[in-house]
Amino acid sequence: MASSELAAAEGWCPSQLKIVLLGGRNSGKSSLGNLLLGKEEFATKERTSCSRRLSLVGRCWLTVVDAPGWWCDFTAEETTRLVRREIRASVPLCCPGPHVFLITVKSSLDFTQRRRRALEEHVGLLGERVWSHCLVVFTSMDKAAREVPEGAAVRWLKSKCGQRYLSLSGGHGASELLENIQRLVTENGNRVFELTESVCRGIVEEETRVEEAAHARLLMMKTQRSIMRERVRPLPDVRIVLLGAKGSGKTSALNTILGREDRSSGRTSSCAVGRGVAFGRQVTVVDTPGWWMNYFSDESAVFDRRQIQLSPSLCPPGPHAFLLVIRVDRAFSETYRRAAREHLELLGRDIWSRVMVLFSFGDWLGATTCERHIESEGEPLRWLVDRCGNRYHVLNSRTRGDGFQVRELVGKIEEMVAGCGGRHHEVARADVDELERTMMAEMTRAKDRLTRRGKQRRAARMQLEKLRPLTEVTLLLIGGKKTGKSCCGNTILNRDCFPAHRQTTSCAVERGRIGDKVVTVLDTPAGFRITSDLLRTPCAVLLVVNASSSFSESRGVALEAQLQRGGGDSAWRSALVLFSHGDWLGDGGIEQRIESEGAALRRLVEKCGNRYHVLDNKRRQDGGQVVQLMMRVEEMLASTAHADALCRKDVCLMPGGGQQLLHDVAASDSSTRPSVSHAVDEKQVALLDTRWERGRTNLAVWNSGNAASRLVAMLASADRLRAGGGHRLTVNVPGWLHAPTMLLVLPHTHVGMLPGGSAGLECSLCSQSDLQSDRASLEELEAFIDSYFELLWEQVTAPPQSCDSAPTVHNDNGVGGELLSSINQKLSKLDLLEDIRVDLAEVRRSLELSWTIIQDLRRKSKRNARSQH
């Protein structure tokens, strides 16, 4: 195969060629090495140390070093020190250094920015100069697939390697690969990549230290076990509690110990008990919820901490051993050590005499011993193993074999129990009873909350049926650090539009369509200040809370202050608690988590009207959870102040129904309260009896069930008017007006009054945005709108004419046309902010409707006057 191709290539390389293979796990490095050597030299399995092969290919001695791979999504700090050292050690194995580094990338995998950064960090362990010796190889097992992946991350990688890349598929393309290698070697003048002498010496010294320490630890462990074997008494019933971080492999370990098939599906959210028989012994294993590796105990959710504290009581009369499960394929930092210590000590500080470290994913070690891994990883892992009395065991859940590893584990547990006097761990029964009573009370409150929530939703849906469906909505994501706001935004829009793996430092806006709605999602940094403008349109404030971590009082106070400063009561009426990390809940409900977490979270949910929803960002393709979220948002807007904004937009007077309504009002006696209401677009518009006495406004709302009446009820007096959400309303009222009135509801916050009878137009409500910038432009806009209404009143609210004198009917080129033209001029001249221009355009559209209605009313009055004459 490749050897014949090499032999046929004349003068393609010098007499010796040295190549190092770099790449993530399962990227095809070993297969690529076999392709170069023309035979199966590298075993395609996990390894944690470099593997070197030397072969004569054609007329060239070819040295190929296969370095251990890394998890494609892991940073260099998350990769074990053993692998990082081996990547650097690959250079001295090609003494004095390699000619080429082949970076393998699997074509079938999405090469994201996160994976790009991981590759950059791991290759960068060799220094910046290494990139001039790098060639990218996109590998694929599909013989027909030769496409090179696209995307910004791939373009960066190509550029970093000087546009040196090619794609190989199905084990073919050796000739093309060799040509590219020859070209790169020629460009570098046949020079090799070398590390400095001090770096090479440090690698050798570290390797020597690790080997000596590993040998000493192995001897100490064997000595301890030989002493304990003399005191061992076989246990007929072995009881075990598994503890460890999330994803550490506790459930897989349980299945391996009990000889079951691995049926693990998702996270263990509550303690689970498994029973079986192993080597003539009854074995009980308790699986517990895990914690985040970088979370200390006070950062873990209260519910999870209680499950850990409850676990010993689930294997009565008490467990013989606590197995602390740790993955061998991940770095173990000082933060992880402290997290493990604090979570274990939830069971008491005397727990360590019964703790054994159980290393999971043992297949990853390959030929590397567990002792070498412990010594390579550094002080945090060494401290933990020493704290457990140098008790440790490796479990390979993929290759169970004849059960020898489980038999060895049971033997080590019996030796540990012998060292504890042959007794099991004593459970504090009084503490357990108190804990169970507390959890039962929380469960009862959780059921009550769920029932109350159902009633609220049914009532909200009834209100929602009376409204037009939303066509556009804005979702404002608010929350602190590490809450998952960006992940929630990506789940809602079903695409990676927000950077989810780094801290959000500035606002980002993305739009998408969910069903028949256009949804705008605003991702915000921690502490973002809400403004009244954001709440002016249909907007839901989603308070993102991490369901996998604790919710402290300080965090609750910060969120409450953030909403109170930004929007006050209007913000709370538009707020919903959105729990991220829904996968953390497992089969359990969120209600008990709310009740168990404490007063701060319960208070936040109550201030949001008991509105909450859960998103599982790992199930992004499950659109049902997003549809449910949008339903809750609509229900919330239907039952809060936003419903008023929606109704005001929907209940505009239209030419047909508006004419009849005005006629009904005109026909009523000004001295009596009108009793007429008219349906417009299936909504009820309120008719008001307005009295003006000494500058005060007395409003009689006849139909308080509709949105227009609710809006009017907010007005207290003509000289002091305020509306929620940071908007100030100004009312201009002629002193002579006393006729019965009706409310004309215009889009958004621009509301005007049309007259009844011959009174003409008598009132206008103008909205001013509470902006902090561009104050001069805002004042100019205010002056323009005020002058417009004054001109409108002067032109169209002339004194009542006698029957002999018919009113003049203005055409479109009269005052209405002039006013509408003036708006166009203002829109073109004023250099305002975008939202002010939008508001002004909406006012213009509303005034067009108003002017049309007034003209129709005058024509009708003229006809009536002629008929009476």
mmCIF file with all atom_site columns, N, CA and C in Angstrom, residues 196-250:
data_model
loop_
_atom_site.group_PDB
_atom_site.id
_atom_site.type_symbol
_atom_site.label_atom_id
_atom_site.label_alt_id
_atom_site.label_comp_id
_atom_site.label_asym_id
_atom_site.label_entity_id
_atom_site.label_seq_id
_atom_site.pdbx_PDB_ins_code
_atom_site.Cartn_x
_atom_site.Cartn_y
_atom_site.Cartn_z
_atom_site.occupancy
_atom_site.B_iso_or_equiv
_atom_site.pdbx_formal_charge
_atom_site.auth_seq_id
_atom_site.auth_comp_id
_atom_site.auth_asym_id
_atom_site.auth_atom_id
_atom_site.pdbx_PDB_model_num
ATOM 1   N N  . THR A 1 196 ? 14.351  23.147  23.754 1.00 0.00 ? 196 THR A N  1
ATOM 2   C CA . THR A 1 196 ? 15.598  23.557  24.391 1.00 0.00 ? 196 THR A CA 1
ATOM 3   C C  . THR A 1 196 ? 16.120  22.446  25.296 1.00 0.00 ? 196 THR A C  1
ATOM 4   N N  . GLU A 1 197 ? 17.403  22.482  25.552 1.00 0.00 ? 197 GLU A N  1
ATOM 5   C CA . GLU A 1 197 ? 18.028  21.436  26.369 1.00 0.00 ? 197 GLU A CA 1
ATOM 6   C C  . GLU A 1 197 ? 17.445  21.404  27.778 1.00 0.00 ? 197 GLU A C  1
ATOM 7   N N  . SER A 1 198 ? 17.126  22.585  28.321 1.00 0.00 ? 198 SER A N  1
ATOM 8   C CA . SER A 1 198 ? 16.575  22.635  29.680 1.00 0.00 ? 198 SER A CA 1
ATOM 9   C C  . SER A 1 198 ? 15.204  21.986  29.742 1.00 0.00 ? 198 SER A C  1
ATOM 10  N N  . VAL A 1 199 ? 14.386  22.184  28.696 1.00 0.00 ? 199 VAL A N  1
ATOM 11  C CA . VAL A 1 199 ? 13.054  21.579  28.664 1.00 0.00 ? 199 VAL A CA 1
ATOM 12  C C  . VAL A 1 199 ? 13.171  20.063  28.566 1.00 0.00 ? 199 VAL A C  1
ATOM 13  N N  . CYS A 1 200 ? 14.063  19.599  27.710 1.00 0.00 ? 200 CYS A N  1
ATOM 14  C CA . CYS A 1 200 ? 14.242  18.143  27.570 1.00 0.00 ? 200 CYS A CA 1
ATOM 15  C C  . CYS A 1 200 ? 14.755  17.525  28.862 1.00 0.00 ? 200 CYS A C  1
ATOM 16  N N  . ARG A 1 201 ? 15.648  18.227  29.529 1.00 0.00 ? 201 ARG A N  1
ATOM 17  C CA . ARG A 1 201 ? 16.181  17.713  30.787 1.00 0.00 ? 201 ARG A CA 1
ATOM 18  C C  . ARG A 1 201 ? 15.086  17.677  31.851 1.00 0.00 ? 201 ARG A C  1
ATOM 19  N N  . GLY A 1 202 ? 14.206  18.691  31.871 1.00 0.00 ? 202 GLY A N  1
ATOM 20  C CA . GLY A 1 202 ? 13.108  18.700  32.830 1.00 0.00 ? 202 GLY A CA 1
ATOM 21  C C  . GLY A 1 202 ? 12.139  17.549  32.604 1.00 0.00 ? 202 GLY A C  1
ATOM 22  N N  . ILE A 1 203 ? 11.894  17.197  31.335 1.00 0.00 ? 203 ILE A N  1
ATOM 23  C CA . ILE A 1 203 ? 10.991  16.085  31.026 1.00 0.00 ? 203 ILE A CA 1
ATOM 24  C C  . ILE A 1 203 ? 11.570  14.781  31.554 1.00 0.00 ? 203 ILE A C  1
ATOM 25  N N  . VAL A 1 204 ? 12.866  14.578  31.355 1.00 0.00 ? 204 VAL A N  1
ATOM 26  C CA . VAL A 1 204 ? 13.510  13.346  31.819 1.00 0.00 ? 204 VAL A CA 1
ATOM 27  C C  . VAL A 1 204 ? 13.502  13.272  33.343 1.00 0.00 ? 204 VAL A C  1
ATOM 28  N N  . GLU A 1 205 ? 13.795  14.373  34.002 1.00 0.00 ? 205 GLU A N  1
ATOM 29  C CA . GLU A 1 205 ? 13.819  14.385  35.458 1.00 0.00 ? 205 GLU A CA 1
ATOM 30  C C  . GLU A 1 205 ? 12.432  14.113  36.045 1.00 0.00 ? 205 GLU A C  1
ATOM 31  N N  . GLU A 1 206 ? 11.398  14.695  35.442 1.00 0.00 ? 206 GLU A N  1
ATOM 32  C CA . GLU A 1 206 ? 10.032  14.460  35.918 1.00 0.00 ? 206 GLU A CA 1
ATOM 33  C C  . GLU A 1 206 ? 9.649   12.996  35.753 1.00 0.00 ? 206 GLU A C  1
ATOM 34  N N  . GLU A 1 207 ? 10.026  12.414  34.632 1.00 0.00 ? 207 GLU A N  1
ATOM 35  C CA . GLU A 1 207 ? 9.712   11.003  34.390 1.00 0.00 ? 207 GLU A CA 1
ATOM 36  C C  . GLU A 1 207 ? 10.387  10.113  35.426 1.00 0.00 ? 207 GLU A C  1
ATOM 37  N N  . THR A 1 208 ? 11.608  10.421  35.741 1.00 0.00 ? 208 THR A N  1
ATOM 38  C CA . THR A 1 208 ? 12.346  9.623   36.737 1.00 0.00 ? 208 THR A CA 1
ATOM 39  C C  . THR A 1 208 ? 11.702  9.739   38.115 1.00 0.00 ? 208 THR A C  1
ATOM 40  N N  . ARG A 1 209 ? 11.337  10.962  38.500 1.00 0.00 ? 209 ARG A N  1
ATOM 41  C CA . ARG A 1 209 ? 10.709  11.162  39.813 1.00 0.00 ? 209 ARG A CA 1
ATOM 42  C C  . ARG A 1 209 ? 9.407   10.402  39.921 1.00 0.00 ? 209 ARG A C  1
ATOM 43  N N  . VAL A 1 210 ? 8.587   10.455  38.858 1.00 0.00 ? 210 VAL A N  1
ATOM 44  C CA . VAL A 1 210 ? 7.296   9.777   38.876 1.00 0.00 ? 210 VAL A CA 1
ATOM 45  C C  . VAL A 1 210 ? 7.476   8.271   39.008 1.00 0.00 ? 210 VAL A C  1
ATOM 46  N N  . GLU A 1 211 ? 8.421   7.710   38.272 1.00 0.00 ? 211 GLU A N  1
ATOM 47  C CA . GLU A 1 211 ? 8.631   6.264   38.332 1.00 0.00 ? 211 GLU A CA 1
ATOM 48  C C  . GLU A 1 211 ? 9.073   5.828   39.727 1.00 0.00 ? 211 GLU A C  1
ATOM 49  N N  . GLU A 1 212 ? 9.941   6.578   40.346 1.00 0.00 ? 212 GLU A N  1
ATOM 50  C CA . GLU A 1 212 ? 10.411  6.212   41.684 1.00 0.00 ? 212 GLU A CA 1
ATOM 51  C C  . GLU A 1 212 ? 9.291   6.328   42.715 1.00 0.00 ? 212 GLU A C  1
ATOM 52  N N  . ALA A 1 213 ? 8.507   7.421   42.648 1.00 0.00 ? 213 ALA A N  1
ATOM 53  C CA . ALA A 1 213 ? 7.416   7.600   43.607 1.00 0.00 ? 213 ALA A CA 1
ATOM 54  C C  . ALA A 1 213 ? 6.328   6.552   43.409 1.00 0.00 ? 213 ALA A C  1
ATOM 55  N N  . ALA A 1 214 ? 6.032   6.205   42.159 1.00 0.00 ? 214 ALA A N  1
ATOM 56  C CA . ALA A 1 214 ? 5.014   5.197   41.881 1.00 0.00 ? 214 ALA A CA 1
ATOM 57  C C  . ALA A 1 214 ? 5.433   3.838   42.431 1.00 0.00 ? 214 ALA A C  1
ATOM 58  N N  . HIS A 1 215 ? 6.711   3.500   42.291 1.00 0.00 ? 215 HIS A N  1
ATOM 59  C CA . HIS A 1 215 ? 7.203   2.225   42.811 1.00 0.00 ? 215 HIS A CA 1
ATOM 60  C C  . HIS A 1 215 ? 7.108   2.191   44.335 1.00 0.00 ? 215 HIS A C  1
ATOM 61  N N  . ALA A 1 216 ? 7.415   3.315   44.980 1.00 0.00 ? 216 ALA A N  1
ATOM 62  C CA . ALA A 1 216 ? 7.339   3.376   46.440 1.00 0.00 ? 216 ALA A CA 1
ATOM 63  C C  . ALA A 1 216 ? 5.895   3.254   46.914 1.00 0.00 ? 216 ALA A C  1
ATOM 64  N N  . ARG A 1 217 ? 4.962   3.876   46.213 1.00 0.00 ? 217 ARG A N  1
ATOM 65  C CA . ARG A 1 217 ? 3.551   3.787   46.614 1.00 0.00 ? 217 ARG A CA 1
ATOM 66  C C  . ARG A 1 217 ? 3.040   2.362   46.446 1.00 0.00 ? 217 ARG A C  1
ATOM 67  N N  . LEU A 1 218 ? 3.423   1.704   45.374 1.00 0.00 ? 218 LEU A N  1
ATOM 68  C CA . LEU A 1 218 ? 2.982   0.328   45.152 1.00 0.00 ? 218 LEU A CA 1
ATOM 69  C C  . LEU A 1 218 ? 3.477   -0.581  46.273 1.00 0.00 ? 218 LEU A C  1
ATOM 70  N N  . LEU A 1 219 ? 4.734   -0.433  46.692 1.00 0.00 ? 219 LEU A N  1
ATOM 71  C CA . LEU A 1 219 ? 5.276   -1.249  47.775 1.00 0.00 ? 219 LEU A CA 1
ATOM 72  C C  . LEU A 1 219 ? 4.536   -0.987  49.074 1.00 0.00 ? 219 LEU A C  1
ATOM 73  N N  . MET A 1 220 ? 4.225   0.296   49.368 1.00 0.00 ? 220 MET A N  1
ATOM 74  C CA . MET A 1 220 ? 3.508   0.630   50.596 1.00 0.00 ? 220 MET A CA 1
ATOM 75  C C  . MET A 1 220 ? 2.109   0.025   50.596 1.00 0.00 ? 220 MET A C  1
ATOM 76  N N  . MET A 1 221 ? 1.413   0.075   49.446 1.00 0.00 ? 221 MET A N  1
ATOM 77  C CA . MET A 1 221 ? 0.061   -0.496  49.361 1.00 0.00 ? 221 MET A CA 1
ATOM 78  C C  . MET A 1 221 ? 0.104   -2.010  49.580 1.00 0.00 ? 221 MET A C  1
ATOM 79  N N  . LYS A 1 222 ? 1.086   -2.697  48.994 1.00 0.00 ? 222 LYS A N  1
ATOM 80  C CA . LYS A 1 222 ? 1.190   -4.144  49.167 1.00 0.00 ? 222 LYS A CA 1
ATOM 81  C C  . LYS A 1 222 ? 1.500   -4.512  50.619 1.00 0.00 ? 222 LYS A C  1
ATOM 82  N N  . THR A 1 223 ? 2.318   -3.702  51.276 1.00 0.00 ? 223 THR A N  1
ATOM 83  C CA . THR A 1 223 ? 2.645   -3.969  52.681 1.00 0.00 ? 223 THR A CA 1
ATOM 84  C C  . THR A 1 223 ? 1.411   -3.827  53.566 1.00 0.00 ? 223 THR A C  1
ATOM 85  N N  . GLN A 1 224 ? 0.649   -2.754  53.339 1.00 0.00 ? 224 GLN A N  1
ATOM 86  C CA . GLN A 1 224 ? -0.573  -2.542  54.129 1.00 0.00 ? 224 GLN A CA 1
ATOM 87  C C  . GLN A 1 224 ? -1.551  -3.691  53.939 1.00 0.00 ? 224 GLN A C  1
ATOM 88  N N  . ARG A 1 225 ? -1.732  -4.129  52.703 1.00 0.00 ? 225 ARG A N  1
ATOM 89  C CA . ARG A 1 225 ? -2.690  -5.197  52.437 1.00 0.00 ? 225 ARG A CA 1
ATOM 90  C C  . ARG A 1 225 ? -2.260  -6.516  53.068 1.00 0.00 ? 225 ARG A C  1
ATOM 91  N N  . SER A 1 226 ? -0.974  -6.788  53.049 1.00 0.00 ? 226 SER A N  1
ATOM 92  C CA . SER A 1 226 ? -0.508  -8.048  53.645 1.00 0.00 ? 226 SER A CA 1
ATOM 93  C C  . SER A 1 226 ? -0.754  -8.070  55.146 1.00 0.00 ? 226 SER A C  1
ATOM 94  N N  . ILE A 1 227 ? -0.637  -6.911  55.808 1.00 0.00 ? 227 ILE A N  1
ATOM 95  C CA . ILE A 1 227 ? -0.904  -6.834  57.247 1.00 0.00 ? 227 ILE A CA 1
ATOM 96  C C  . ILE A 1 227 ? -2.388  -7.032  57.532 1.00 0.00 ? 227 ILE A C  1
ATOM 97  N N  . MET A 1 228 ? -3.254  -6.415  56.726 1.00 0.00 ? 228 MET A N  1
ATOM 98  C CA . MET A 1 228 ? -4.702  -6.486  56.955 1.00 0.00 ? 228 MET A CA 1
ATOM 99  C C  . MET A 1 228 ? -5.259  -7.882  56.648 1.00 0.00 ? 228 MET A C  1
ATOM 100 N N  . ARG A 1 229 ? -4.645  -8.598  55.697 1.00 0.00 ? 229 ARG A N  1
ATOM 101 C CA . ARG A 1 229 ? -5.174  -9.934  55.345 1.00 0.00 ? 229 ARG A CA 1
ATOM 102 C C  . ARG A 1 229 ? -5.186  -10.872 56.544 1.00 0.00 ? 229 ARG A C  1
ATOM 103 N N  . GLU A 1 230 ? -4.259  -10.684 57.453 1.00 0.00 ? 230 GLU A N  1
ATOM 104 C CA . GLU A 1 230 ? -4.202  -11.566 58.616 1.00 0.00 ? 230 GLU A CA 1
ATOM 105 C C  . GLU A 1 230 ? -5.394  -11.345 59.539 1.00 0.00 ? 230 GLU A C  1
ATOM 106 N N  . ARG A 1 231 ? -6.055  -10.200 59.448 1.00 0.00 ? 231 ARG A N  1
ATOM 107 C CA . ARG A 1 231 ? -7.162  -9.876  60.357 1.00 0.00 ? 231 ARG A CA 1
ATOM 108 C C  . ARG A 1 231 ? -8.513  -9.939  59.658 1.00 0.00 ? 231 ARG A C  1
ATOM 109 N N  . VAL A 1 232 ? -8.528  -10.290 58.364 1.00 0.00 ? 232 VAL A N  1
ATOM 110 C CA . VAL A 1 232 ? -9.768  -10.254 57.582 1.00 0.00 ? 232 VAL A CA 1
ATOM 111 C C  . VAL A 1 232 ? -10.705 -11.378 58.005 1.00 0.00 ? 232 VAL A C  1
ATOM 112 N N  . ARG A 1 233 ? -11.986 -11.017 58.134 1.00 0.00 ? 233 ARG A N  1
ATOM 113 C CA . ARG A 1 233 ? -13.068 -11.989 58.311 1.00 0.00 ? 233 ARG A CA 1
ATOM 114 C C  . ARG A 1 233 ? -14.050 -11.763 57.166 1.00 0.00 ? 233 ARG A C  1
ATOM 115 N N  . PRO A 1 234 ? -14.359 -12.796 56.379 1.00 0.00 ? 234 PRO A N  1
ATOM 116 C CA . PRO A 1 234 ? -15.269 -12.610 55.227 1.00 0.00 ? 234 PRO A CA 1
ATOM 117 C C  . PRO A 1 234 ? -16.616 -12.025 55.668 1.00 0.00 ? 234 PRO A C  1
ATOM 118 N N  . LEU A 1 235 ? -17.115 -11.092 54.891 1.00 0.00 ? 235 LEU A N  1
ATOM 119 C CA . LEU A 1 235 ? -18.404 -10.452 55.179 1.00 0.00 ? 235 LEU A CA 1
ATOM 120 C C  . LEU A 1 235 ? -19.495 -11.127 54.342 1.00 0.00 ? 235 LEU A C  1
ATOM 121 N N  . PRO A 1 236 ? -20.513 -11.707 54.986 1.00 0.00 ? 236 PRO A N  1
ATOM 122 C CA . PRO A 1 236 ? -21.598 -12.315 54.207 1.00 0.00 ? 236 PRO A CA 1
ATOM 123 C C  . PRO A 1 236 ? -22.453 -11.265 53.479 1.00 0.00 ? 236 PRO A C  1
ATOM 124 N N  . ASP A 1 237 ? -22.454 -10.049 54.031 1.00 0.00 ? 237 ASP A N  1
ATOM 125 C CA . ASP A 1 237 ? -23.286 -8.981  53.465 1.00 0.00 ? 237 ASP A CA 1
ATOM 126 C C  . ASP A 1 237 ? -22.426 -7.729  53.357 1.00 0.00 ? 237 ASP A C  1
ATOM 127 N N  . VAL A 1 238 ? -22.140 -7.304  52.133 1.00 0.00 ? 238 VAL A N  1
ATOM 128 C CA . VAL A 1 238 ? -21.283 -6.137  51.905 1.00 0.00 ? 238 VAL A CA 1
ATOM 129 C C  . VAL A 1 238 ? -22.158 -4.962  51.490 1.00 0.00 ? 238 VAL A C  1
ATOM 130 N N  . ARG A 1 239 ? -22.047 -3.865  52.212 1.00 0.00 ? 239 ARG A N  1
ATOM 131 C CA . ARG A 1 239 ? -22.855 -2.672  51.932 1.00 0.00 ? 239 ARG A CA 1
ATOM 132 C C  . ARG A 1 239 ? -21.938 -1.511  51.548 1.00 0.00 ? 239 ARG A C  1
ATOM 133 N N  . ILE A 1 240 ? -22.237 -0.904  50.402 1.00 0.00 ? 240 ILE A N  1
ATOM 134 C CA . ILE A 1 240 ? -21.352 0.095   49.800 1.00 0.00 ? 240 ILE A CA 1
ATOM 135 C C  . ILE A 1 240 ? -22.155 1.339   49.445 1.00 0.00 ? 240 ILE A C  1
ATOM 136 N N  . VAL A 1 241 ? -21.574 2.516   49.664 1.00 0.00 ? 241 VAL A N  1
ATOM 137 C CA . VAL A 1 241 ? -22.134 3.790   49.209 1.00 0.00 ? 241 VAL A CA 1
ATOM 138 C C  . VAL A 1 241 ? -21.154 4.405   48.213 1.00 0.00 ? 241 VAL A C  1
ATOM 139 N N  . LEU A 1 242 ? -21.651 4.757   47.018 1.00 0.00 ? 242 LEU A N  1
ATOM 140 C CA . LEU A 1 242 ? -20.829 5.374   45.978 1.00 0.00 ? 242 LEU A CA 1
ATOM 141 C C  . LEU A 1 242 ? -20.992 6.885   46.032 1.00 0.00 ? 242 LEU A C  1
ATOM 142 N N  . LEU A 1 243 ? -19.883 7.593   46.086 1.00 0.00 ? 243 LEU A N  1
ATOM 143 C CA . LEU A 1 243 ? -19.887 9.053   46.108 1.00 0.00 ? 243 LEU A CA 1
ATOM 144 C C  . LEU A 1 243 ? -18.948 9.563   45.016 1.00 0.00 ? 243 LEU A C  1
ATOM 145 N N  . GLY A 1 244 ? -19.272 10.735  44.490 1.00 0.00 ? 244 GLY A N  1
ATOM 146 C CA . GLY A 1 244 ? -18.395 11.294  43.461 1.00 0.00 ? 244 GLY A CA 1
ATOM 147 C C  . GLY A 1 244 ? -19.045 12.421  42.691 1.00 0.00 ? 244 GLY A C  1
ATOM 148 N N  . ALA A 1 245 ? -18.250 13.071  41.869 1.00 0.00 ? 245 ALA A N  1
ATOM 149 C CA . ALA A 1 245 ? -18.727 14.197  41.086 1.00 0.00 ? 245 ALA A CA 1
ATOM 150 C C  . ALA A 1 245 ? -19.626 13.719  39.952 1.00 0.00 ? 245 ALA A C  1
ATOM 151 N N  . LYS A 1 246 ? -20.330 14.659  39.353 1.00 0.00 ? 246 LYS A N  1
ATOM 152 C CA . LYS A 1 246 ? -21.191 14.359  38.215 1.00 0.00 ? 246 LYS A CA 1
ATOM 153 C C  . LYS A 1 246 ? -20.349 13.819  37.064 1.00 0.00 ? 246 LYS A C  1
ATOM 154 N N  . GLY A 1 247 ? -20.814 12.718  36.468 1.00 0.00 ? 247 GLY A N  1
ATOM 155 C CA . GLY A 1 247 ? -20.114 12.130  35.341 1.00 0.00 ? 247 GLY A CA 1
ATOM 156 C C  . GLY A 1 247 ? -18.881 11.339  35.706 1.00 0.00 ? 247 GLY A C  1
ATOM 157 N N  . SER A 1 248 ? -18.704 11.060  36.993 1.00 0.00 ? 248 SER A N  1
ATOM 158 C CA . SER A 1 248 ? -17.506 10.325  37.408 1.00 0.00 ? 248 SER A CA 1
ATOM 159 C C  . SER A 1 248 ? -17.609 8.832   37.133 1.00 0.00 ? 248 SER A C  1
ATOM 160 N N  . GLY A 1 249 ? -18.808 8.333   36.861 1.00 0.00 ? 249 GLY A N  1
ATOM 161 C CA . GLY A 1 249 ? -18.981 6.918   36.554 1.00 0.00 ? 249 GLY A CA 1
ATOM 162 C C  . GLY A 1 249 ? -19.507 6.100   37.712 1.00 0.00 ? 249 GLY A C  1
ATOM 163 N N  . LYS A 1 250 ? -20.241 6.724   38.641 1.00 0.00 ? 250 LYS A N  1
ATOM 164 C CA . LYS A 1 250 ? -20.769 5.992   39.802 1.00 0.00 ? 250 LYS A CA 1
ATOM 165 C C  . LYS A 1 250 ? -21.773 4.923   39.376 1.00 0.00 ? 250 LYS A C  1
#
